[in-house]
Amino acid sequence: MRSLSFAAVALCAIAGQVVQAHTQLYNVAIGDMIFKRGQYIQPVVGPRLSPVANFTTKEIRCRNSDGTSPKTEYLSVKAGNEFSVVWRHHNDTLEDNMVSPSHRGPCMIYLGKVEDNPDDIKWFKIYDLGFNKDTNKWCSDVARDNHGRVDVVIPKDIENGKYILRTELLALHKAMDPWGAQFYPNCVQLDISGASNKFLDPPPEFVSFPGAYEPDHPGILYNRRIDKGLNYVVPGPAVYPPVEPSSPSSVSEGEEPNEP
C-alpha cells in the first residue's frame, strides 16, 4: 500500500509539472490599463493550458473550434498605438512565471479582419520574435522576464474595422521530433479605428489558419539543442509593416534548462 501511495503521489507531482509547463493568454492591456482576466479574449475549448495537438485543424486559429466567439466583446483600440498581451499559468502574481523555462521558443502575433465565415479570414503577421543572438534569449525568455507581457504596435496602414488579434507561443523543447513542436495560440477581439484605410506597398502577405504552417518547416521541425538558435527561422509570413533586419551576431553556448 505504501508503494501504491508513493506512486500516486509521484503521478500527481508529474501531472502538476506538466500543467505548470503550459500557458494561456490571461489579460490584455493598453498602457497601464490592464483589463480583467479573459476580457476581450476568446475562450479556449478544452483544457485551457494545453497546446494544440494538430496544427492542420481549425483549432490552430485560437485554441477553440473555429476562431469565433459571438459572446466575446470587442475592445476599441487606435491604429498606431501600442497594445499588450499577457500570458500566465494560472494567476496574476509575481510567482506565476508564464511558461516553464524549458519551453523556449518564438512568439508571433497576427491580425485578421473579421468575416462572416471564419474560414475566409486572411491573417497577416504584425510581430514576431525568435532568438536574439546578442542576448542569447528566445521570445519566451523575454516574455517571462517581463512577467508574461509582450507589447506590439497596431499598424497604422491597415483598414479600420473589427479584427481578431491572434497571439501564439511556440515551444521548441520537443520540436526535434515530427509533430513535437507545441503551439499555444489565443485570440483577442479588437475594433480598430484611426487607420489609414490602405495598405503600404508591398501589402501584407496573407495566410490562412490552418494552412500557414507545414510540418517540415525549419522553424517547426527544429533541434534547438544542436542549433542553439543560430539559424532559427520563425514560421509564417514576414512581419507587416516591414522591419529592418538586425545585424548578425554571435551566440554564447549557454546550457538549456532541464525538461520537466
Short mmCIF file of C-alpha atoms in Angstrom, two decimals:
data_model
loop_
_atom_site.label_atom_id
_atom_site.label_comp_id
_atom_site.label_asym_id
_atom_site.label_seq_id
_atom_site.Cartn_x
_atom_site.Cartn_y
_atom_site.Cartn_z
CA MET A 1 0.00 0.00 0.00
CA ARG A 2 2.88 2.33 0.78
CA SER A 3 4.37 1.83 -2.70
CA LEU A 4 0.98 2.44 -4.29
CA SER A 5 0.54 5.67 -2.34
CA PHE A 6 4.02 6.80 -3.32
CA ALA A 7 3.26 6.07 -6.97
CA ALA A 8 0.04 8.04 -6.78
CA VAL A 9 1.82 10.98 -5.21
CA ALA A 10 4.55 10.83 -7.85
CA LEU A 11 1.99 10.79 -10.66
CA CYS A 12 0.24 13.81 -9.21
CA ALA A 13 3.54 15.66 -8.95
CA ILE A 14 4.41 14.88 -12.56
CA ALA A 15 0.96 15.97 -13.73
CA GLY A 16 1.37 19.22 -11.84
CA GLN A 17 4.73 19.85 -13.52
CA VAL A 18 3.22 19.25 -16.95
CA VAL A 19 0.39 21.69 -16.31
CA GLN A 20 2.82 24.27 -14.93
CA ALA A 21 4.85 23.96 -18.14
CA HIS A 22 1.93 25.17 -20.26
CA THR A 23 0.46 28.63 -20.74
CA GLN A 24 -2.57 30.73 -21.65
CA LEU A 25 -3.38 34.31 -22.62
CA TYR A 26 -4.60 35.83 -19.37
CA ASN A 27 -5.03 39.60 -19.89
CA VAL A 28 -4.74 42.32 -22.49
CA ALA A 29 -3.60 45.85 -21.75
CA ILE A 30 -3.33 49.34 -23.19
CA GLY A 31 -0.51 51.12 -21.40
CA ASP A 32 -1.12 50.94 -17.65
CA MET A 33 -4.76 49.89 -18.15
CA ILE A 34 -4.83 46.11 -17.68
CA PHE A 35 -8.23 44.56 -18.35
CA LYS A 36 -9.68 41.81 -16.19
CA ARG A 37 -8.80 38.20 -16.79
CA GLY A 38 -10.25 36.86 -20.05
CA GLN A 39 -11.93 40.12 -21.07
CA TYR A 40 -11.91 40.51 -24.88
CA ILE A 41 -10.16 37.10 -25.18
CA GLN A 42 -11.90 34.24 -26.97
CA PRO A 43 -12.42 31.29 -24.60
CA VAL A 44 -10.47 28.09 -25.22
CA VAL A 45 -12.25 24.81 -25.87
CA GLY A 46 -10.90 22.02 -23.68
CA PRO A 47 -8.00 22.33 -21.21
CA ARG A 48 -7.07 25.99 -21.39
CA LEU A 49 -3.35 25.37 -20.78
CA SER A 50 -2.83 22.58 -23.31
CA PRO A 51 -1.10 23.12 -26.67
CA VAL A 52 -2.79 22.44 -29.99
CA ALA A 53 -2.16 18.79 -30.81
CA ASN A 54 -2.60 19.11 -34.58
CA PHE A 55 -1.89 22.45 -36.26
CA THR A 56 -3.57 21.34 -39.50
CA THR A 57 -7.00 21.66 -37.82
CA LYS A 58 -9.11 24.78 -37.18
CA GLU A 59 -8.06 24.64 -33.52
CA ILE A 60 -4.76 26.27 -34.55
CA ARG A 61 -6.58 29.57 -35.08
CA CYS A 62 -7.46 30.36 -31.48
CA ARG A 63 -7.34 27.09 -29.49
CA ASN A 64 -11.07 26.71 -29.96
CA SER A 65 -13.37 25.16 -32.57
CA ASP A 66 -13.13 27.69 -35.40
CA GLY A 67 -11.80 31.07 -34.21
CA THR A 68 -15.15 32.68 -33.44
CA SER A 69 -16.73 33.81 -30.17
CA PRO A 70 -20.02 35.72 -30.61
CA LYS A 71 -20.31 36.45 -26.88
CA THR A 72 -16.84 38.00 -26.54
CA GLU A 73 -16.72 41.79 -26.54
CA TYR A 74 -14.60 43.85 -28.91
CA LEU A 75 -12.01 46.20 -27.40
CA SER A 76 -11.75 49.58 -29.14
CA VAL A 77 -8.13 50.42 -29.99
CA LYS A 78 -6.43 53.08 -32.11
CA ALA A 79 -4.18 52.18 -35.02
CA GLY A 80 -0.62 53.33 -34.41
CA ASN A 81 -0.90 52.81 -30.64
CA GLU A 82 0.75 50.16 -28.53
CA PHE A 83 -1.24 47.15 -27.37
CA SER A 84 -0.13 44.46 -24.94
CA VAL A 85 -0.90 40.81 -24.33
CA VAL A 86 -0.12 39.00 -21.08
CA TRP A 87 0.41 35.23 -20.74
CA ARG A 88 0.12 33.35 -17.44
CA HIS A 89 -0.07 29.85 -15.98
CA HIS A 90 -2.90 30.35 -13.50
CA ASN A 91 -2.84 33.71 -11.74
CA ASP A 92 -1.66 37.27 -11.81
CA THR A 93 1.18 37.04 -9.31
CA LEU A 94 4.92 37.59 -9.49
CA GLU A 95 5.38 33.91 -8.68
CA ASP A 96 3.49 32.89 -11.85
CA ASN A 97 6.24 32.55 -14.47
CA MET A 98 4.00 32.27 -17.56
CA VAL A 99 5.64 29.14 -19.00
CA SER A 100 8.32 26.68 -17.98
CA PRO A 101 11.86 27.92 -18.76
CA SER A 102 12.36 24.67 -20.69
CA HIS A 103 9.56 25.63 -23.11
CA ARG A 104 11.67 28.13 -25.03
CA GLY A 105 10.72 29.39 -28.47
CA PRO A 106 9.34 32.23 -30.60
CA CYS A 107 6.27 34.46 -30.27
CA MET A 108 4.06 35.51 -33.18
CA ILE A 109 1.13 37.95 -33.38
CA TYR A 110 -1.28 38.15 -36.32
CA LEU A 111 -4.28 40.27 -37.30
CA GLY A 112 -7.22 39.03 -39.33
CA LYS A 113 -10.22 41.13 -40.33
CA VAL A 114 -13.49 39.58 -39.20
CA GLU A 115 -15.51 37.82 -41.91
CA ASP A 116 -18.99 36.28 -41.82
CA ASN A 117 -17.36 32.91 -42.40
CA PRO A 118 -14.27 32.47 -40.19
CA ASP A 119 -12.77 30.20 -42.85
CA ASP A 120 -12.47 33.30 -45.06
CA ILE A 121 -10.33 35.29 -42.59
CA LYS A 122 -6.97 36.23 -44.09
CA TRP A 123 -4.28 36.69 -41.48
CA PHE A 124 -1.17 38.83 -41.61
CA LYS A 125 1.67 38.92 -39.13
CA ILE A 126 2.38 42.16 -37.23
CA TYR A 127 5.01 40.86 -34.78
CA ASP A 128 7.42 38.04 -34.31
CA LEU A 129 10.49 37.41 -32.24
CA GLY A 130 12.57 34.26 -32.40
CA PHE A 131 16.07 34.06 -30.97
CA ASN A 132 18.19 37.11 -30.16
CA LYS A 133 21.85 36.26 -30.69
CA ASP A 134 23.01 39.33 -28.75
CA THR A 135 21.18 38.40 -25.54
CA ASN A 136 21.02 34.61 -26.04
CA LYS A 137 17.27 34.75 -25.35
CA TRP A 138 14.21 33.45 -27.09
CA CYS A 139 10.97 35.43 -27.14
CA SER A 140 9.62 33.19 -24.40
CA ASP A 141 12.55 34.20 -22.20
CA VAL A 142 11.91 37.89 -22.89
CA ALA A 143 8.22 37.50 -22.09
CA ARG A 144 8.96 35.62 -18.86
CA ASP A 145 11.38 38.36 -17.83
CA ASN A 146 8.56 40.87 -18.43
CA HIS A 147 6.05 38.92 -16.31
CA GLY A 148 4.38 37.43 -19.39
CA ARG A 149 3.81 40.72 -21.20
CA VAL A 150 4.57 41.39 -24.87
CA ASP A 151 3.93 44.79 -26.47
CA VAL A 152 3.04 45.35 -30.12
CA VAL A 153 2.09 48.43 -32.16
CA ILE A 154 -1.19 48.17 -34.06
CA PRO A 155 -0.21 49.08 -37.64
CA LYS A 156 -1.40 52.44 -38.93
CA ASP A 157 -1.60 51.40 -42.57
CA ILE A 158 -4.48 48.92 -42.45
CA GLU A 159 -8.25 49.10 -42.85
CA ASN A 160 -10.49 50.17 -39.99
CA GLY A 161 -12.89 47.62 -38.60
CA LYS A 162 -13.28 44.56 -36.43
CA TYR A 163 -10.31 42.23 -36.17
CA ILE A 164 -9.14 39.08 -34.46
CA LEU A 165 -5.67 39.52 -32.99
CA ARG A 166 -4.09 36.08 -32.86
CA THR A 167 -1.24 35.55 -30.39
CA GLU A 168 0.98 32.49 -30.39
CA LEU A 169 3.78 30.98 -28.35
CA LEU A 170 5.68 28.08 -29.92
CA ALA A 171 7.60 25.79 -27.53
CA LEU A 172 10.51 24.01 -29.23
CA HIS A 173 11.75 21.64 -26.49
CA LYS A 174 10.36 18.62 -28.38
CA ALA A 175 10.50 20.07 -31.89
CA MET A 176 13.35 17.77 -32.95
CA ASP A 177 10.65 15.10 -33.40
CA PRO A 178 7.97 15.33 -36.13
CA TRP A 179 4.83 16.96 -34.66
CA GLY A 180 6.73 17.64 -31.45
CA ALA A 181 6.52 21.45 -31.55
CA GLN A 182 3.90 22.82 -29.13
CA PHE A 183 1.65 25.66 -30.33
CA TYR A 184 -0.17 27.90 -27.82
CA PRO A 185 -2.48 30.23 -29.79
CA ASN A 186 -5.07 32.57 -28.26
CA CYS A 187 -7.23 35.28 -29.83
CA VAL A 188 -8.37 38.76 -28.84
CA GLN A 189 -11.27 40.67 -30.42
CA LEU A 190 -10.46 44.25 -31.43
CA ASP A 191 -12.35 47.11 -33.06
CA ILE A 192 -9.63 49.19 -34.73
CA SER A 193 -10.13 52.84 -35.71
CA GLY A 194 -7.87 55.69 -36.78
CA ALA A 195 -6.15 53.67 -39.51
CA SER A 196 -5.27 54.99 -42.96
CA ASN A 197 -7.67 52.52 -44.61
CA LYS A 198 -5.00 51.41 -47.05
CA PHE A 199 -2.01 49.09 -47.02
CA LEU A 200 1.55 50.04 -47.75
CA ASP A 201 3.22 48.86 -50.94
CA PRO A 202 4.04 46.00 -50.74
CA PRO A 203 0.93 44.93 -48.81
CA PRO A 204 0.93 42.23 -46.13
CA GLU A 205 1.44 38.59 -47.00
CA PHE A 206 -1.89 36.98 -46.15
CA VAL A 207 -2.17 33.40 -44.87
CA SER A 208 -4.90 31.06 -43.67
CA PHE A 209 -5.21 29.02 -40.48
CA PRO A 210 -4.97 26.13 -40.93
CA GLY A 211 -2.60 26.22 -43.90
CA ALA A 212 0.08 28.71 -42.87
CA TYR A 213 2.39 26.09 -41.33
CA GLU A 214 3.96 22.92 -42.72
CA PRO A 215 5.25 20.07 -40.53
CA ASP A 216 8.71 20.18 -42.11
CA HIS A 217 9.19 23.95 -41.86
CA PRO A 218 12.66 24.57 -40.34
CA GLY A 219 11.08 26.65 -37.59
CA ILE A 220 8.71 23.81 -36.62
CA LEU A 221 10.85 20.70 -37.11
CA TYR A 222 13.91 22.02 -35.32
CA ASN A 223 16.59 20.79 -32.93
CA ARG A 224 17.13 23.65 -30.51
CA ARG A 225 19.92 21.94 -28.59
CA ILE A 226 22.07 21.42 -31.66
CA ASP A 227 21.46 24.71 -33.47
CA LYS A 228 21.12 26.85 -30.29
CA GLY A 229 19.04 29.42 -32.19
CA LEU A 230 21.83 30.39 -34.60
CA ASN A 231 19.91 29.57 -37.79
CA TYR A 232 16.36 29.64 -36.50
CA VAL A 233 13.64 30.89 -38.86
CA VAL A 234 10.30 31.94 -37.32
CA PRO A 235 7.38 30.19 -39.07
CA GLY A 236 4.80 32.12 -41.06
CA PRO A 237 4.90 35.18 -43.32
CA ALA A 238 7.03 38.30 -43.00
CA VAL A 239 6.01 40.92 -40.47
CA TYR A 240 3.90 43.83 -41.70
CA PRO A 241 4.85 46.62 -41.88
CA PRO A 242 8.37 45.51 -42.83
CA VAL A 243 11.06 45.92 -40.19
CA GLU A 244 14.74 46.47 -40.76
CA PRO A 245 16.70 43.22 -40.32
CA SER A 246 19.05 43.12 -37.37
CA SER A 247 22.77 42.70 -37.94
CA PRO A 248 24.20 39.19 -37.41
CA SER A 249 25.94 38.49 -34.13
CA SER A 250 27.32 35.56 -32.17
CA VAL A 251 25.60 33.46 -29.52
CA SER A 252 27.04 32.06 -26.32
CA GLU A 253 26.93 28.35 -25.68
CA GLY A 254 24.61 28.53 -22.67
CA GLU A 255 23.06 25.40 -21.20
CA GLU A 256 19.44 24.59 -21.95
CA PRO A 257 17.11 24.38 -18.94
CA ASN A 258 16.15 20.87 -17.84
CA GLU A 259 12.97 19.45 -19.33
CA PRO A 260 10.09 18.88 -16.93
#
